[in-house]
XYZ file of C-alpha atoms in Angstrom:
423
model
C 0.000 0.000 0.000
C 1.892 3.448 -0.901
C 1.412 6.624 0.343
C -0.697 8.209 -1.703
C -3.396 5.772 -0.854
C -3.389 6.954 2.128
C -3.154 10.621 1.394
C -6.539 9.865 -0.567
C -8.648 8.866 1.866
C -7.985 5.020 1.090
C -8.368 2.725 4.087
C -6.508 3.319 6.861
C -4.661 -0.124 8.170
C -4.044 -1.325 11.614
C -0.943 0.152 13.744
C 1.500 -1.920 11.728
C 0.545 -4.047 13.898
C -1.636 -6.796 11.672
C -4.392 -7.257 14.133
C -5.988 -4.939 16.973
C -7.395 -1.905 15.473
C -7.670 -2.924 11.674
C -11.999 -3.603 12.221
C -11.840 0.107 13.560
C -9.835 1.742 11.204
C -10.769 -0.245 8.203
C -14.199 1.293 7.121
C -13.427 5.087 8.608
C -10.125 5.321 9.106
C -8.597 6.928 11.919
C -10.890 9.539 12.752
C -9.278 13.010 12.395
C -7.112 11.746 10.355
C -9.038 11.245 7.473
C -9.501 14.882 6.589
C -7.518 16.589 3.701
C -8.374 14.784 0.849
C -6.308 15.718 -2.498
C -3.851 17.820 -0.152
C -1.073 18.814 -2.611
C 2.868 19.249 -2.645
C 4.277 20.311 0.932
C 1.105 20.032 2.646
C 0.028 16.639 1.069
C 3.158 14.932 1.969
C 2.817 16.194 5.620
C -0.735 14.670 5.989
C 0.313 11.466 4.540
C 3.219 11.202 7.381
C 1.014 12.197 9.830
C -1.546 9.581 8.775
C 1.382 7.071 8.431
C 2.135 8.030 12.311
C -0.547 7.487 13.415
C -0.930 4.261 11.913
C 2.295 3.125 12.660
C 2.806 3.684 16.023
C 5.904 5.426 17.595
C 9.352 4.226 18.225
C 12.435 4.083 15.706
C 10.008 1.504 12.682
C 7.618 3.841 11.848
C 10.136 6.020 10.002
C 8.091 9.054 9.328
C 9.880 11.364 11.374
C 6.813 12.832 12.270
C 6.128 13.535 16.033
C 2.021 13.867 17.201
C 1.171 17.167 18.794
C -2.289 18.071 20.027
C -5.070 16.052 19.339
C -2.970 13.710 17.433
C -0.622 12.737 20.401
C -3.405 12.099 22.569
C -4.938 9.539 20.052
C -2.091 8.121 19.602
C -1.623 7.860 23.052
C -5.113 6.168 23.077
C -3.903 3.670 20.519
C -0.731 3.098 22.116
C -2.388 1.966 25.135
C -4.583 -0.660 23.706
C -2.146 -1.720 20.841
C 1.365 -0.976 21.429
C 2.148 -3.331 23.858
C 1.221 -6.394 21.701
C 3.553 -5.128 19.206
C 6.809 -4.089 21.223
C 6.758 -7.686 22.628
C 6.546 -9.119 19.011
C 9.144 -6.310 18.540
C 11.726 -7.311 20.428
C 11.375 -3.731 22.141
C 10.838 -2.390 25.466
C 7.550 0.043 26.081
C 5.393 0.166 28.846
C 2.386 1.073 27.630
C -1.370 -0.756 28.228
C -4.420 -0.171 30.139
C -3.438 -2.378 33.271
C -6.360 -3.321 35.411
C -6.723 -0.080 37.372
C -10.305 1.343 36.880
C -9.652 5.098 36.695
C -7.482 4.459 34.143
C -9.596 2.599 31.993
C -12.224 5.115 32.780
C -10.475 7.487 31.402
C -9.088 5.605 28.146
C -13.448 5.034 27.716
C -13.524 8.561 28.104
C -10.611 9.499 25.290
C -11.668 7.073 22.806
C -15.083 8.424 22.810
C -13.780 11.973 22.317
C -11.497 10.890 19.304
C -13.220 8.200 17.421
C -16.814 7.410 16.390
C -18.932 4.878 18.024
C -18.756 2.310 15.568
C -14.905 2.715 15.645
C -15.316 2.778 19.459
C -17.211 -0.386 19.788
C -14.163 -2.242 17.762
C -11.691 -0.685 20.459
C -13.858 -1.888 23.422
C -14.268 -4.972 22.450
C -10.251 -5.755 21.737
C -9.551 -4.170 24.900
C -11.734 -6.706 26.712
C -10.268 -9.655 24.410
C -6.432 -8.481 24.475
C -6.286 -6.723 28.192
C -8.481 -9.128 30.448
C -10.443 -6.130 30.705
C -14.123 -8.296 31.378
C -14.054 -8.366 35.686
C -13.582 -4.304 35.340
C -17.374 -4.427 33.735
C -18.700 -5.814 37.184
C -18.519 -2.044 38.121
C -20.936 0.258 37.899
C -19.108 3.085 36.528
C -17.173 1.137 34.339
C -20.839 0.214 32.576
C -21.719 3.802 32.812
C -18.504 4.544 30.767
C -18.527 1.896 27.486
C -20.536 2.564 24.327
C -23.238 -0.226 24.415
C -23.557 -2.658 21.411
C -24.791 -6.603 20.802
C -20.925 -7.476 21.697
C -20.714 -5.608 24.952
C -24.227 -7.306 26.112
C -22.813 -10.685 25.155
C -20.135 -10.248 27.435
C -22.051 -8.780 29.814
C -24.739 -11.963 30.203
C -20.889 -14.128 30.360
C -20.418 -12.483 34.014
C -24.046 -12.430 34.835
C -23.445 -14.669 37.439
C -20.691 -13.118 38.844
C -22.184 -9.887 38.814
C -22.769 -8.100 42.394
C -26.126 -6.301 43.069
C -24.525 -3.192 42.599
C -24.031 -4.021 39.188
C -26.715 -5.843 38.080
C -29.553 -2.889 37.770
C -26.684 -1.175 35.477
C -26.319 -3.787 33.299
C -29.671 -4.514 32.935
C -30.003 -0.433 32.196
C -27.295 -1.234 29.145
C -28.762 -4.228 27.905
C -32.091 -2.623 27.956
C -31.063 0.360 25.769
C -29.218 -2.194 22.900
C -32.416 -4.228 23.123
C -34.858 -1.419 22.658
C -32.160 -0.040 19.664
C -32.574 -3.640 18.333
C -36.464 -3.712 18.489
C -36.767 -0.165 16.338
C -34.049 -1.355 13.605
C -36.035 -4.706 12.958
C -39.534 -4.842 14.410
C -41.626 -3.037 12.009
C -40.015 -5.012 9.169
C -39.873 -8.100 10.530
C -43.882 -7.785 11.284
C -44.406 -6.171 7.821
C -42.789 -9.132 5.927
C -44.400 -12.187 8.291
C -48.468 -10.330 8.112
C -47.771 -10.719 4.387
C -46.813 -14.282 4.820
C -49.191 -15.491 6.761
C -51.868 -14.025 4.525
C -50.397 -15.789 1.647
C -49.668 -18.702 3.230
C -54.049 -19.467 3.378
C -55.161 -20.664 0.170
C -59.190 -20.038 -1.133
C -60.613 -21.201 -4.165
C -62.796 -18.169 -4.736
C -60.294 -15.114 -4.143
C -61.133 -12.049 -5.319
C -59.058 -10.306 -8.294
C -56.151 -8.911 -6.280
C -55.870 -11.799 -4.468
C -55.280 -14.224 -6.710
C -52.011 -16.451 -6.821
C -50.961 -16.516 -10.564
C -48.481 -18.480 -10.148
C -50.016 -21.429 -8.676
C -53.339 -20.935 -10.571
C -51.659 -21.246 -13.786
C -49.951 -24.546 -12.857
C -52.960 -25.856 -11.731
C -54.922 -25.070 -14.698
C -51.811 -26.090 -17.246
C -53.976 -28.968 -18.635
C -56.157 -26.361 -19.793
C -53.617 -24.596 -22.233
C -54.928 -23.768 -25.490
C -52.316 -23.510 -28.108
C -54.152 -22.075 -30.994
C -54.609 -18.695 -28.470
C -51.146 -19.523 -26.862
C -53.101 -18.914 -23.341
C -54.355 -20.778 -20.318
C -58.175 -21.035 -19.334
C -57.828 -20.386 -15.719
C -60.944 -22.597 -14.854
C -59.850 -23.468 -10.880
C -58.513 -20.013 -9.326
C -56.438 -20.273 -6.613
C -55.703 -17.335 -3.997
C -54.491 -16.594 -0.918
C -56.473 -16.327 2.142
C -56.611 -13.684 4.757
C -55.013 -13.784 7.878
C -57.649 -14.394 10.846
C -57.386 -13.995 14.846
C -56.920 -17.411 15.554
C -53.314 -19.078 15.930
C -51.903 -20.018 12.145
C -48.406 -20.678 12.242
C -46.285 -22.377 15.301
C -42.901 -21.308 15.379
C -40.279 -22.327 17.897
C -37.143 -20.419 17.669
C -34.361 -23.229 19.492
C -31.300 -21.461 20.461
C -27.302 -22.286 20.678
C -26.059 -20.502 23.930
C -22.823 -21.512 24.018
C -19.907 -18.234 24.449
C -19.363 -18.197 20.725
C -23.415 -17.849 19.743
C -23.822 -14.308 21.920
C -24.894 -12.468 19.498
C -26.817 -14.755 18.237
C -28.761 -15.196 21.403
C -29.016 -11.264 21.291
C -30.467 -11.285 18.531
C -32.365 -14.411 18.306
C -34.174 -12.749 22.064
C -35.192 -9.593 20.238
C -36.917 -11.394 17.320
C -38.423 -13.837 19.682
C -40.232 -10.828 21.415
C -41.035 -9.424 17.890
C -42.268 -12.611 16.865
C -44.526 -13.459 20.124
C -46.183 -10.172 20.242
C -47.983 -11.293 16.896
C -51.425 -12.565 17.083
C -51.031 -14.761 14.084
C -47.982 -16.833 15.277
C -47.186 -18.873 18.492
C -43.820 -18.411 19.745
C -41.672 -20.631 21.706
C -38.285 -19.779 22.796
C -35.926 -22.913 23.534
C -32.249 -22.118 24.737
C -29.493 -25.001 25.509
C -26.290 -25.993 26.422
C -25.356 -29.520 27.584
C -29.428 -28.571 29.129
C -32.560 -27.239 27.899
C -34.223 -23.518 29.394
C -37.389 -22.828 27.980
C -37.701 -19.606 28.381
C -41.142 -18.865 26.599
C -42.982 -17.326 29.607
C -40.520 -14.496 29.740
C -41.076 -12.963 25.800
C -42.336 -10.268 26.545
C -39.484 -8.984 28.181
C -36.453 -9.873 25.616
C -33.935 -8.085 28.557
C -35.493 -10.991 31.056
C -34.734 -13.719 28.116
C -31.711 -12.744 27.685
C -30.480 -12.737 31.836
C -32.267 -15.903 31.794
C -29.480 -17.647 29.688
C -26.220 -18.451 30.628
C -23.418 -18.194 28.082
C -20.822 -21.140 28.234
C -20.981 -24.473 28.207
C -21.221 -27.497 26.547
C -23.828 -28.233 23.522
C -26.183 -31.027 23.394
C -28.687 -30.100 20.165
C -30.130 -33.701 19.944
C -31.538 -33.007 23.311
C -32.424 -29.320 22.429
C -34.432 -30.931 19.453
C -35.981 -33.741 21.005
C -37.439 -31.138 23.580
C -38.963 -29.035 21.008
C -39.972 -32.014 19.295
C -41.849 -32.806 22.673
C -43.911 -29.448 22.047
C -45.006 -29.752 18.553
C -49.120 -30.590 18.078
C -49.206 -29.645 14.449
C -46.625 -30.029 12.357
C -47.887 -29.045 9.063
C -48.402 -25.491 10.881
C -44.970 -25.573 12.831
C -41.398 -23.741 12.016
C -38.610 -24.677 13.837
C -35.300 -22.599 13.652
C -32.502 -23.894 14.977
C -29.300 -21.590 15.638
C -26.426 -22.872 15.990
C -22.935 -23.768 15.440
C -23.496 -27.494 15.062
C -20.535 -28.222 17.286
C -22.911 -31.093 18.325
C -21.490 -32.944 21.956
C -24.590 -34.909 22.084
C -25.548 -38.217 19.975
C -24.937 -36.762 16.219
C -26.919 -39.949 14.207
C -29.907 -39.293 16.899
C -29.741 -35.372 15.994
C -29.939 -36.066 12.545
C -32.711 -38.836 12.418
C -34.941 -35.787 14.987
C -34.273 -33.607 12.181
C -35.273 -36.314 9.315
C -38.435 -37.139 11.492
C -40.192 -33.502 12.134
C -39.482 -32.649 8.201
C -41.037 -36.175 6.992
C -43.989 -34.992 10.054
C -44.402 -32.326 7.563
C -42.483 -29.629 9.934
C -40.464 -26.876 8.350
C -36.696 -26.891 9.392
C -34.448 -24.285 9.346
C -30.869 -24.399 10.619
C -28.992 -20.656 10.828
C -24.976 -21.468 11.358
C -25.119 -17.557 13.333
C -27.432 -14.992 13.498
C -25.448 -11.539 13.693
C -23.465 -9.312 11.582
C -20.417 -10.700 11.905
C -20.039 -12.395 8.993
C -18.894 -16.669 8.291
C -18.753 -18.290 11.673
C -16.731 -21.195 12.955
C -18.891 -24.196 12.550
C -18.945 -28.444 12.245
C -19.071 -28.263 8.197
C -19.718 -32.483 8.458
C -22.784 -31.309 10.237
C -23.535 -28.911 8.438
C -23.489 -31.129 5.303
C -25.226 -34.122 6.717
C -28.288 -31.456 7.328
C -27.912 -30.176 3.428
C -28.385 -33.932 2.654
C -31.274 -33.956 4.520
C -32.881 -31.007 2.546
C -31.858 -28.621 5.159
C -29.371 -26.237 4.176
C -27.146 -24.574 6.903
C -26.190 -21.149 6.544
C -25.684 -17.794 8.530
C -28.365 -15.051 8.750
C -28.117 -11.366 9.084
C -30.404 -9.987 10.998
C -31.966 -7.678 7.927
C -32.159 -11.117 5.649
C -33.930 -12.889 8.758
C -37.674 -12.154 8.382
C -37.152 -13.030 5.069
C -36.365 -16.444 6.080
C -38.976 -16.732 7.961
C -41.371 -15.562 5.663
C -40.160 -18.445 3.150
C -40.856 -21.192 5.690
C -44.033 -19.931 6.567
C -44.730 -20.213 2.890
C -43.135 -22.963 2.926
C -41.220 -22.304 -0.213
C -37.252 -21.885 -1.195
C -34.904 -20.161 1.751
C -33.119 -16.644 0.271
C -29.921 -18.958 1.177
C -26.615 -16.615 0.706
C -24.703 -17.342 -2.519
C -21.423 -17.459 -0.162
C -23.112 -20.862 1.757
């Protein structure tokens, strides 16, 4: 990468470092240092050295020359003290800087990060700091919780030390979870209800249905015999339509959820949609969660922040027993969606998981298995697993959050999943 990609607003790459802040400097670059763009002579070559500085990290490698002063020295400081350390060891050099484990100065790196980067940038640092420094037992204070920019991440890490948590901490974490979980709820609820209403109406079919209702697609397959070629047209004598969605219960759908520490934003998520999901007339909503056990945690959906301190992040994974449970709970199966999220990393009976699966689709239930359920892109998964469900008709794939009502709406439908070209 030269200079002059830099200089033009190109990318910005980690510290030199090849890990660490490259998430939060990939998409924005450093912030504050992406200004200037098609700076020329003198004053384009000092912004690219000062953009190389401050990607590089100090010390004798970065070989810019260029010293921080201002607001650049204090974000480099800010860097320094979640990244350099990493690197001087790797570097064979001596420096001394890192966060340590003393709150007020933690605090106050919360505090400067927030001044000199934007959240989503932010989010990326907190989260390293808590994966590279050891950072997670400093979140069992209050003011530390009062401090951090909230997102799905932090609350996953936050329901880890749930148990550990002492009352002092619990009503603010609960206060942060709360506020992602609400964020969540405006981002997807009005789609996610939007898509499924439309589903559920098509998924009724009438034989009388007036004009706008009609399902062309179906009632020209079902009248194909009819084709008359000398007109090159079908007499639609049989009209087929879809239905209307009543008050009664339609559609069963039991949402079976991995909550072992790699799926936590999947159970995030999965919690929110669950509430979105059970506050529907139309549907009825179960929400399984499991480890090496099985919480059923349907009772609490109307409060996805009680779902979510009702799991416990960790553990082993047992989905044959998961299944078998939900299984258990089905009455119509014809009616009856069952998505099951997960990483597949099965530590229970794998033929027995697979012939539960086989059994509720033959039963006439609709399957789905979802590999993650987050942003975060391909997870780590059991790809024999995965393929031994794809045999069974059941593909396995991940699932943003925006593609998952979708995916429901297709089972409901009972037609092809929107699987990702990438699975």
């Amino acid at each position: 990468m030269s200079t002059d990609a830099i200089g033009s607003g190109a990318a910005t790459p980690s510290r030199g470092r090849g890990d660490g802040v490259t998430g939060a400097t990939g998409a924005t670059g450093v912030t504050g240092v992406t200004g200037v763009t098609g700076a020329t002579g003198a004053a384009g070559s000092d912004e690219r050295l000062r953009r190389w500085r401050l990607v590089l990290g100090g010390g004798s490698a970065d070989g810019t020359g260029h010293g921080p002063a201002g607001r650049d020295a204090a974000m480099d400081g800010a860097l320094t003290a979640l990244y350099g350390k990493g690197d001087a060891q790797r570097q064979g050099r001596d420096r001394s800087a890192g966060l340590g484990a003393s709150a007020p100065s933690v605090a106050r790196w919360l505090g400067d990060i927030r001044t000199y980067f934007p959240s989503s940038v932010v989010q990326v640092m907190q989260r390293d700091a808590i994966d590279r420094l050891g950072l997670s037992t400093l979140l069992l204070e209050p003011e530390m919780l009062e401090a951090v920019e909230a997102d799905v991440h932090l609350v996953g890490t936050l329901l880890s030390l749930n148990k550990a948590m002492p009352e002092t901490t619990r009503e603010t974490a609960r206060a942060v979870v709360r506020k992602v979980v609400e964020d969540l709820e405006k981002r997807l609820a009005t789609r996610t209800r939007a898509t499924l209403t439309g589903a559920l109406d098509r998924s009724a079919r009438v034989r009388r249905p007036r004009h706008h209702d009609i399902d062309w697609n179906r009632t020209i397959a079902a009248n194909l015999k009819h084709y008359l070629p000398e007109h090159r047209t079908v007499v639609p004598e049989r009209l087929i339509g879809y239905g209307r969605a009543s008050r009664s219960m339609k559609k069963e759908v039991i949402l079976c959820i991995d909550q072992s520490g790699s799926m936590a934003a999947s159970v995030v998520y999965a919690s929110v949609f669950g509430a979105v999901l059970a506050s529907m007339r139309s549907l009825a909503t179960r929400l399984v969660v499991f480890d090496t056990s099985v919480v059923d945690l349907t009772d609490q959906l109307d409060d996805p922040v009680d779902v979510l301190f009702g799991t416990r992040l960790g553990g082993g994974t047992d989905i044959n027993r998961a299944l078998a449970y939900c299984q258990s709970r089905i009455s119509r199966p014809a009616e009856t969606v069952v998505v099951l999220v997960s990483d597949l990393h099965e530590g229970g009976i794998r033929d027995e998981m697979l012939k539960r699966v086989a059994a509720m689709k033959a039963s006439g239930v609709q399957f789905v298995a979802l590999l993650a359920l987050s942003d975060e892109g391909a997870p780590v998964y059991d790809r024999d697993h995965a393929a031994a469900l794809a045999a069974l008709g059941t593909p396995a794939f991940a699932c943003t959050p925006d593609l998952f009502p979708e995916v429901m709406a297709a089972a409901i439908e009972k037609r092809p999943l929107p699987v990702p070209e990438t699975v």
